[in-house]
PDB file of C-alpha atoms in Angstrom:
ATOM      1  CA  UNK A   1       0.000   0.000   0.000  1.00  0.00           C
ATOM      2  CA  UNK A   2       1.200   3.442  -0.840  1.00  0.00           C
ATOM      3  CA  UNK A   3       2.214   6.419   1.574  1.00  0.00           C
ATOM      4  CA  UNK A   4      -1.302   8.630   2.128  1.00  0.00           C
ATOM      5  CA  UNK A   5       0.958  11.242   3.830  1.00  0.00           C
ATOM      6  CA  UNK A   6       2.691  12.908   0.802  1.00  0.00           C
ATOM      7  CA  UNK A   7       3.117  16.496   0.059  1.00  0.00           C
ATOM      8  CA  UNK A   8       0.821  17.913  -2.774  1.00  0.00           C
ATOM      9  CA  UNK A   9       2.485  19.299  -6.209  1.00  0.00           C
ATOM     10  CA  UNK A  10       2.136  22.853  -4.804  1.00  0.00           C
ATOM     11  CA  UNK A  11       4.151  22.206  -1.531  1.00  0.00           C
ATOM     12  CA  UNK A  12       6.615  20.493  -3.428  1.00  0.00           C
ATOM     13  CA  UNK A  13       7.041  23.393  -6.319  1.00  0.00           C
ATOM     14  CA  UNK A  14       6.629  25.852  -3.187  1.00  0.00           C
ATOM     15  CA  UNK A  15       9.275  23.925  -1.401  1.00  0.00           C
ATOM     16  CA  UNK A  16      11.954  24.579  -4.377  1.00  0.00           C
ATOM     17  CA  UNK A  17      10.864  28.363  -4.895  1.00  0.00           C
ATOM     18  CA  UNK A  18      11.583  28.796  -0.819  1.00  0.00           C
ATOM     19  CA  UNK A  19      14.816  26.850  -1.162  1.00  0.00           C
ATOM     20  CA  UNK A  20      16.168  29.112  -4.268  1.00  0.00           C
ATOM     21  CA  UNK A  21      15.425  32.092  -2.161  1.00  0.00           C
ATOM     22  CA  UNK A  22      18.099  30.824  -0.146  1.00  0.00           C
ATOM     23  CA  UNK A  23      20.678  31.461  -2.723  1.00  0.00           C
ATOM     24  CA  UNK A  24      19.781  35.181  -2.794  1.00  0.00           C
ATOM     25  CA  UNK A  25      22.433  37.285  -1.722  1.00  0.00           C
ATOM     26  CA  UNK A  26      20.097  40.401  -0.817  1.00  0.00           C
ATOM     27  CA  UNK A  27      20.471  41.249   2.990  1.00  0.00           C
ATOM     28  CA  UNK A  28      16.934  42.280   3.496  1.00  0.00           C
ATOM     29  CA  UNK A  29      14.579  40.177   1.245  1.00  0.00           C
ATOM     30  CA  UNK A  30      14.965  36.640  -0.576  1.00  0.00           C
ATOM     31  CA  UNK A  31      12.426  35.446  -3.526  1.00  0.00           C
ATOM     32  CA  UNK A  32      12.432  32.590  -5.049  1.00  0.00           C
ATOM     33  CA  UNK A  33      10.540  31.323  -8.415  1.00  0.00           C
ATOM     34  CA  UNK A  34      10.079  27.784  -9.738  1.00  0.00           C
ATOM     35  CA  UNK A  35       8.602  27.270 -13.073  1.00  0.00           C
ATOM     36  CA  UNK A  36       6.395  24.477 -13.446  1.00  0.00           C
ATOM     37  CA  UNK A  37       4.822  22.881 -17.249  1.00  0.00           C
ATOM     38  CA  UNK A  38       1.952  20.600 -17.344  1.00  0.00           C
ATOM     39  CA  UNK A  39       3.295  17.653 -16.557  1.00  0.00           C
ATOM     40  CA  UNK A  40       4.689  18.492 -13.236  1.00  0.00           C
ATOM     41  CA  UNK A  41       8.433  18.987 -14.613  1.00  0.00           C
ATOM     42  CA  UNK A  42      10.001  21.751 -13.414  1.00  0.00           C
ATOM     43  CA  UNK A  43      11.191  23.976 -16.643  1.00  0.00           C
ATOM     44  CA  UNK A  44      13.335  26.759 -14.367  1.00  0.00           C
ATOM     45  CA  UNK A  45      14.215  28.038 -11.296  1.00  0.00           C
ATOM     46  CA  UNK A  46      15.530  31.639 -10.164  1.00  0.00           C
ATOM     47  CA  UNK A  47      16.078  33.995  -7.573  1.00  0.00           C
ATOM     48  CA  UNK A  48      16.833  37.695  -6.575  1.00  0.00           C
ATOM     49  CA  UNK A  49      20.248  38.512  -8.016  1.00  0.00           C
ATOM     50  CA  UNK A  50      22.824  40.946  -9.739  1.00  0.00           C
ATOM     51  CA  UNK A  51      23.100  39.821 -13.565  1.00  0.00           C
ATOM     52  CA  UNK A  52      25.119  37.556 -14.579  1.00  0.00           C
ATOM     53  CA  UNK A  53      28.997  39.090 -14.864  1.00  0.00           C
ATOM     54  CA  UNK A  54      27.905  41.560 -11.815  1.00  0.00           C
ATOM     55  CA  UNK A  55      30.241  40.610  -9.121  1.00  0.00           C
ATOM     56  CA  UNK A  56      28.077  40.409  -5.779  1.00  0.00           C
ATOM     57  CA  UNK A  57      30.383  42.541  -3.837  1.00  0.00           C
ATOM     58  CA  UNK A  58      30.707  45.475  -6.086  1.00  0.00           C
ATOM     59  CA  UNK A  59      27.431  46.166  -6.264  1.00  0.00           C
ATOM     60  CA  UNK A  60      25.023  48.176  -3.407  1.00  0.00           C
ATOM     61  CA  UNK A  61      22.641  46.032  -1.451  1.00  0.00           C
ATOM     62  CA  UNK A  62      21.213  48.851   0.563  1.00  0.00           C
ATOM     63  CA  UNK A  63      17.448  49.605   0.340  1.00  0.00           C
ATOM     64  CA  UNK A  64      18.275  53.210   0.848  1.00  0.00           C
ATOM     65  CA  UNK A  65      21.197  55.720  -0.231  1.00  0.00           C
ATOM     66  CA  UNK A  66      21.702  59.250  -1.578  1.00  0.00           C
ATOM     67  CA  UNK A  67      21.153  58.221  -4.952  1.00  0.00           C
ATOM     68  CA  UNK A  68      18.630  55.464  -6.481  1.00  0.00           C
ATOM     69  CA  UNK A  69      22.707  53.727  -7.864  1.00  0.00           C
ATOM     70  CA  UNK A  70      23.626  53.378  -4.205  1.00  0.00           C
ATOM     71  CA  UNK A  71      20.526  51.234  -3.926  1.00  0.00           C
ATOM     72  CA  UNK A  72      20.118  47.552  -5.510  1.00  0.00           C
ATOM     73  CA  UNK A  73      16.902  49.082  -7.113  1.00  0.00           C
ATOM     74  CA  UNK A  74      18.041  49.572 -10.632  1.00  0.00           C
ATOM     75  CA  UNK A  75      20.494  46.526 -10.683  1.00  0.00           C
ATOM     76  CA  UNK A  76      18.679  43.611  -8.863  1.00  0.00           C
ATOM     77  CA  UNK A  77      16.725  40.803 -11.367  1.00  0.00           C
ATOM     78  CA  UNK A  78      13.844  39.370  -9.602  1.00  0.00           C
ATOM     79  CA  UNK A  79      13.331  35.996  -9.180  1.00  0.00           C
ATOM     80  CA  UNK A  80      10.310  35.682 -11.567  1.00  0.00           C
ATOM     81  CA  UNK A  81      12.835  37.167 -14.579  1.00  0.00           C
ATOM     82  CA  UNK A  82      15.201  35.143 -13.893  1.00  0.00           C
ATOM     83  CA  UNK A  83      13.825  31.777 -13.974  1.00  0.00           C
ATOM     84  CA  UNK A  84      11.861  33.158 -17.382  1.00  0.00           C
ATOM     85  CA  UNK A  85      15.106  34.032 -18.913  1.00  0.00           C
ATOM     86  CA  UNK A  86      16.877  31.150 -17.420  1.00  0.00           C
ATOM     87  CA  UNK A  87      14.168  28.192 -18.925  1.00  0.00           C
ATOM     88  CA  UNK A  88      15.537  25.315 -20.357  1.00  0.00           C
ATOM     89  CA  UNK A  89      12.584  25.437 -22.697  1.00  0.00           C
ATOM     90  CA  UNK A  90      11.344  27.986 -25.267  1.00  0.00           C
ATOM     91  CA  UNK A  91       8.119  27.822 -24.879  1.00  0.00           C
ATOM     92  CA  UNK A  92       6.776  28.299 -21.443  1.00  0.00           C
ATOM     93  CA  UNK A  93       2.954  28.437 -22.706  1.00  0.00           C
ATOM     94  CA  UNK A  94       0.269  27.295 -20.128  1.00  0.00           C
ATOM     95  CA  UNK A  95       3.350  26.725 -17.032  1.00  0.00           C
ATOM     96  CA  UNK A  96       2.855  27.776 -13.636  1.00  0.00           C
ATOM     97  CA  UNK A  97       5.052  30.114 -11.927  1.00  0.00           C
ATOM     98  CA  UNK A  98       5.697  29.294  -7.730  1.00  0.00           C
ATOM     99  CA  UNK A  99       6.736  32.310  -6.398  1.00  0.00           C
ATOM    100  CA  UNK A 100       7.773  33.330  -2.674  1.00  0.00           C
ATOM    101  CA  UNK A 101       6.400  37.184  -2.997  1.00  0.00           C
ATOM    102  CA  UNK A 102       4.174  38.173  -5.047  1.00  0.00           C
ATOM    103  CA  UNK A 103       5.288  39.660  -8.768  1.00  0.00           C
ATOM    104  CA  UNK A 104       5.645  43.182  -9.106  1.00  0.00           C
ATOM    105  CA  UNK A 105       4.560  44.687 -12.562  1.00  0.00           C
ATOM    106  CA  UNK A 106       7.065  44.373 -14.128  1.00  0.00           C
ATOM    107  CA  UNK A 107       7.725  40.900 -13.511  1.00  0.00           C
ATOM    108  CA  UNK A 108       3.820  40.612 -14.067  1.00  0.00           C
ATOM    109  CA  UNK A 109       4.313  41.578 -17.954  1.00  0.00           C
ATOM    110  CA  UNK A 110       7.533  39.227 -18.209  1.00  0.00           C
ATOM    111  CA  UNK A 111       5.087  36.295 -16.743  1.00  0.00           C
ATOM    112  CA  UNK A 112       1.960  37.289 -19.180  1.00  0.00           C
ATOM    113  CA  UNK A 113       4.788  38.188 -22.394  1.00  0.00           C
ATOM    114  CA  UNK A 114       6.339  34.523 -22.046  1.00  0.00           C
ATOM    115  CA  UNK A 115       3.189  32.735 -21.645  1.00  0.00           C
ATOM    116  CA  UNK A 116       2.679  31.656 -18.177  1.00  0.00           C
ATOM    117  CA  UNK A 117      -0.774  31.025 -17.123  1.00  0.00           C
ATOM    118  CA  UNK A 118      -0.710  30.922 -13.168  1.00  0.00           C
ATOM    119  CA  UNK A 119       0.509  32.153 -10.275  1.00  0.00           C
ATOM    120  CA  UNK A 120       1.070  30.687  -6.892  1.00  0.00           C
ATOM    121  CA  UNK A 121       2.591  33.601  -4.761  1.00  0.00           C
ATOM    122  CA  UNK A 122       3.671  32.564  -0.907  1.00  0.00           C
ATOM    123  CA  UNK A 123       3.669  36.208   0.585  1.00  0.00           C
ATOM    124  CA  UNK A 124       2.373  39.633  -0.711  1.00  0.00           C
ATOM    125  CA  UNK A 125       3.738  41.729   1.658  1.00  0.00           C
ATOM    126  CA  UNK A 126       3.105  44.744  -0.570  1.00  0.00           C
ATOM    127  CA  UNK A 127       0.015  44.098  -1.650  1.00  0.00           C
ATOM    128  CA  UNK A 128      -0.827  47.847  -0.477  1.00  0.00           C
ATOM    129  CA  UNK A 129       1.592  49.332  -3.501  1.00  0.00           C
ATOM    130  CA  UNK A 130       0.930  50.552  -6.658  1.00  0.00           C
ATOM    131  CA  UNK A 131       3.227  48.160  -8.422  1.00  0.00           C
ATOM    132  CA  UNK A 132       1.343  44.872  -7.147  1.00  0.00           C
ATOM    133  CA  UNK A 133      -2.382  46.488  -7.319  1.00  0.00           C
ATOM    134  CA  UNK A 134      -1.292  46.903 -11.472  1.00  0.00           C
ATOM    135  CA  UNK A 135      -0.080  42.791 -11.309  1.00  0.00           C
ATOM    136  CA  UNK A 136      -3.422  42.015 -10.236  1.00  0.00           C
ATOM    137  CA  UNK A 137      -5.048  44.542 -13.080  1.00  0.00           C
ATOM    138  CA  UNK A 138      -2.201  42.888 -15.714  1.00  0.00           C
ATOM    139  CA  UNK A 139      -2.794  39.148 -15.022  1.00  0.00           C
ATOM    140  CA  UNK A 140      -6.865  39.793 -14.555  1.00  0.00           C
ATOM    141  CA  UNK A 141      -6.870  41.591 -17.899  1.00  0.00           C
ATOM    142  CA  UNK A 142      -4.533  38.687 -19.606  1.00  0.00           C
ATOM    143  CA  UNK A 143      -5.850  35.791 -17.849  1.00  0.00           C
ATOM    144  CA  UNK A 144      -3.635  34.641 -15.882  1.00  0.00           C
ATOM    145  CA  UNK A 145      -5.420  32.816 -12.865  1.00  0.00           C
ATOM    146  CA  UNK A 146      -3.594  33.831  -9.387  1.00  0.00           C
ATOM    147  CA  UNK A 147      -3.223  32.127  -6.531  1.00  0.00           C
ATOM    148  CA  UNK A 148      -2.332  31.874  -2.673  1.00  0.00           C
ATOM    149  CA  UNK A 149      -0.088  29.312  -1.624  1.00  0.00           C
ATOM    150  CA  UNK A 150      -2.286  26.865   1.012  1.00  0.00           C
ATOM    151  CA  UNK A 151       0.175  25.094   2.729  1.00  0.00           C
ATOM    152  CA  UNK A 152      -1.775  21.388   4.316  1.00  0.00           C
ATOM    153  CA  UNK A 153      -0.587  21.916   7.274  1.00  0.00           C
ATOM    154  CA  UNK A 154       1.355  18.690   7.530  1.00  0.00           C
ATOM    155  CA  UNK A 155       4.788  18.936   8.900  1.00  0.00           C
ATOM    156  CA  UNK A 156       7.177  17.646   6.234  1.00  0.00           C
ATOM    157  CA  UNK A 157      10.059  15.430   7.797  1.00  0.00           C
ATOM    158  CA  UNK A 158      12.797  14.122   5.541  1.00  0.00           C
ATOM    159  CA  UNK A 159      13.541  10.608   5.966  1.00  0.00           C
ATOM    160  CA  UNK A 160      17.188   9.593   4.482  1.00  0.00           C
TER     161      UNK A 160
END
């Protein structure tokens, strides 16, 4: 008889979106985005980062400076970009996009330009701004469905 107690596809696609975060080098906020097709195969995965070529510690992480360049503002790719431009596919038409904060707009137009039809977001921590209330507008609009992560509940133990 088989296990009953098994995570569900969206806690496992969650789970690898949370983990990438972890590879973020930003002091103040990870993200994390796994790209999923329709067969449950994972297509890409990305996180928060400088461009490739951008060495890490010669560019500003700070949130705040005197200038918008001593920020990480104008330099940073999201997660969501990143695992679109990173696909090992080039088609990502009717995947689903596992992401730890809720897309901004302009991630929302990268999601919507490349094809991807939902969104499972973990947080929306700024669901208050501008930039996500025009996400909602863009992927209502384009028809992209949008979703809140629902974790079970169940504690998941690894077992080696």
């Amino acid at each position: 008889m088989k296990r009953s107690d098994y995570i569900s596809w969206d806690e496992y696609f969650m789970g690898i979106a949370i983990l990438s975060a972890q590879r973020s080098k930003d002091n103040s906020t990870q993200v994390g985005a796994c790209i999923v097709n329709n067969e449950h195969k994972i297509v890409s995965v990305g996180y928060n980062g400088m461009p490739t070529g951008c060495s890490d510690d010669d560019m500003p992480w700070e949130r705040e400076g005197d200038s918008s360049l001593d920020t990480k503002y104008p330099f940073v790719c999201h997660a969501e970009l990143n695992a679109i431009l990173n696909s090992n596919i080039g088609n990502l038409s009717g995947c689903t996009v596992y992401v730890t904060l809720f897309p901004c707009n302009e991630c929302a137009k990268a999601i919507i330009q490349s094809g991807i039809k939902r969104v499972v977001y973990y947080s929306n921590k700024y669901a208050d701004t501008e930039s996500v209330k025009a996400s909602y507008i863009l992927f209502k609009k384009c028809g992209v469905a949008v979703d809140e992560y629902q974790p079970s509940g169940k504690d998941i133990v690894l077992s080696v």
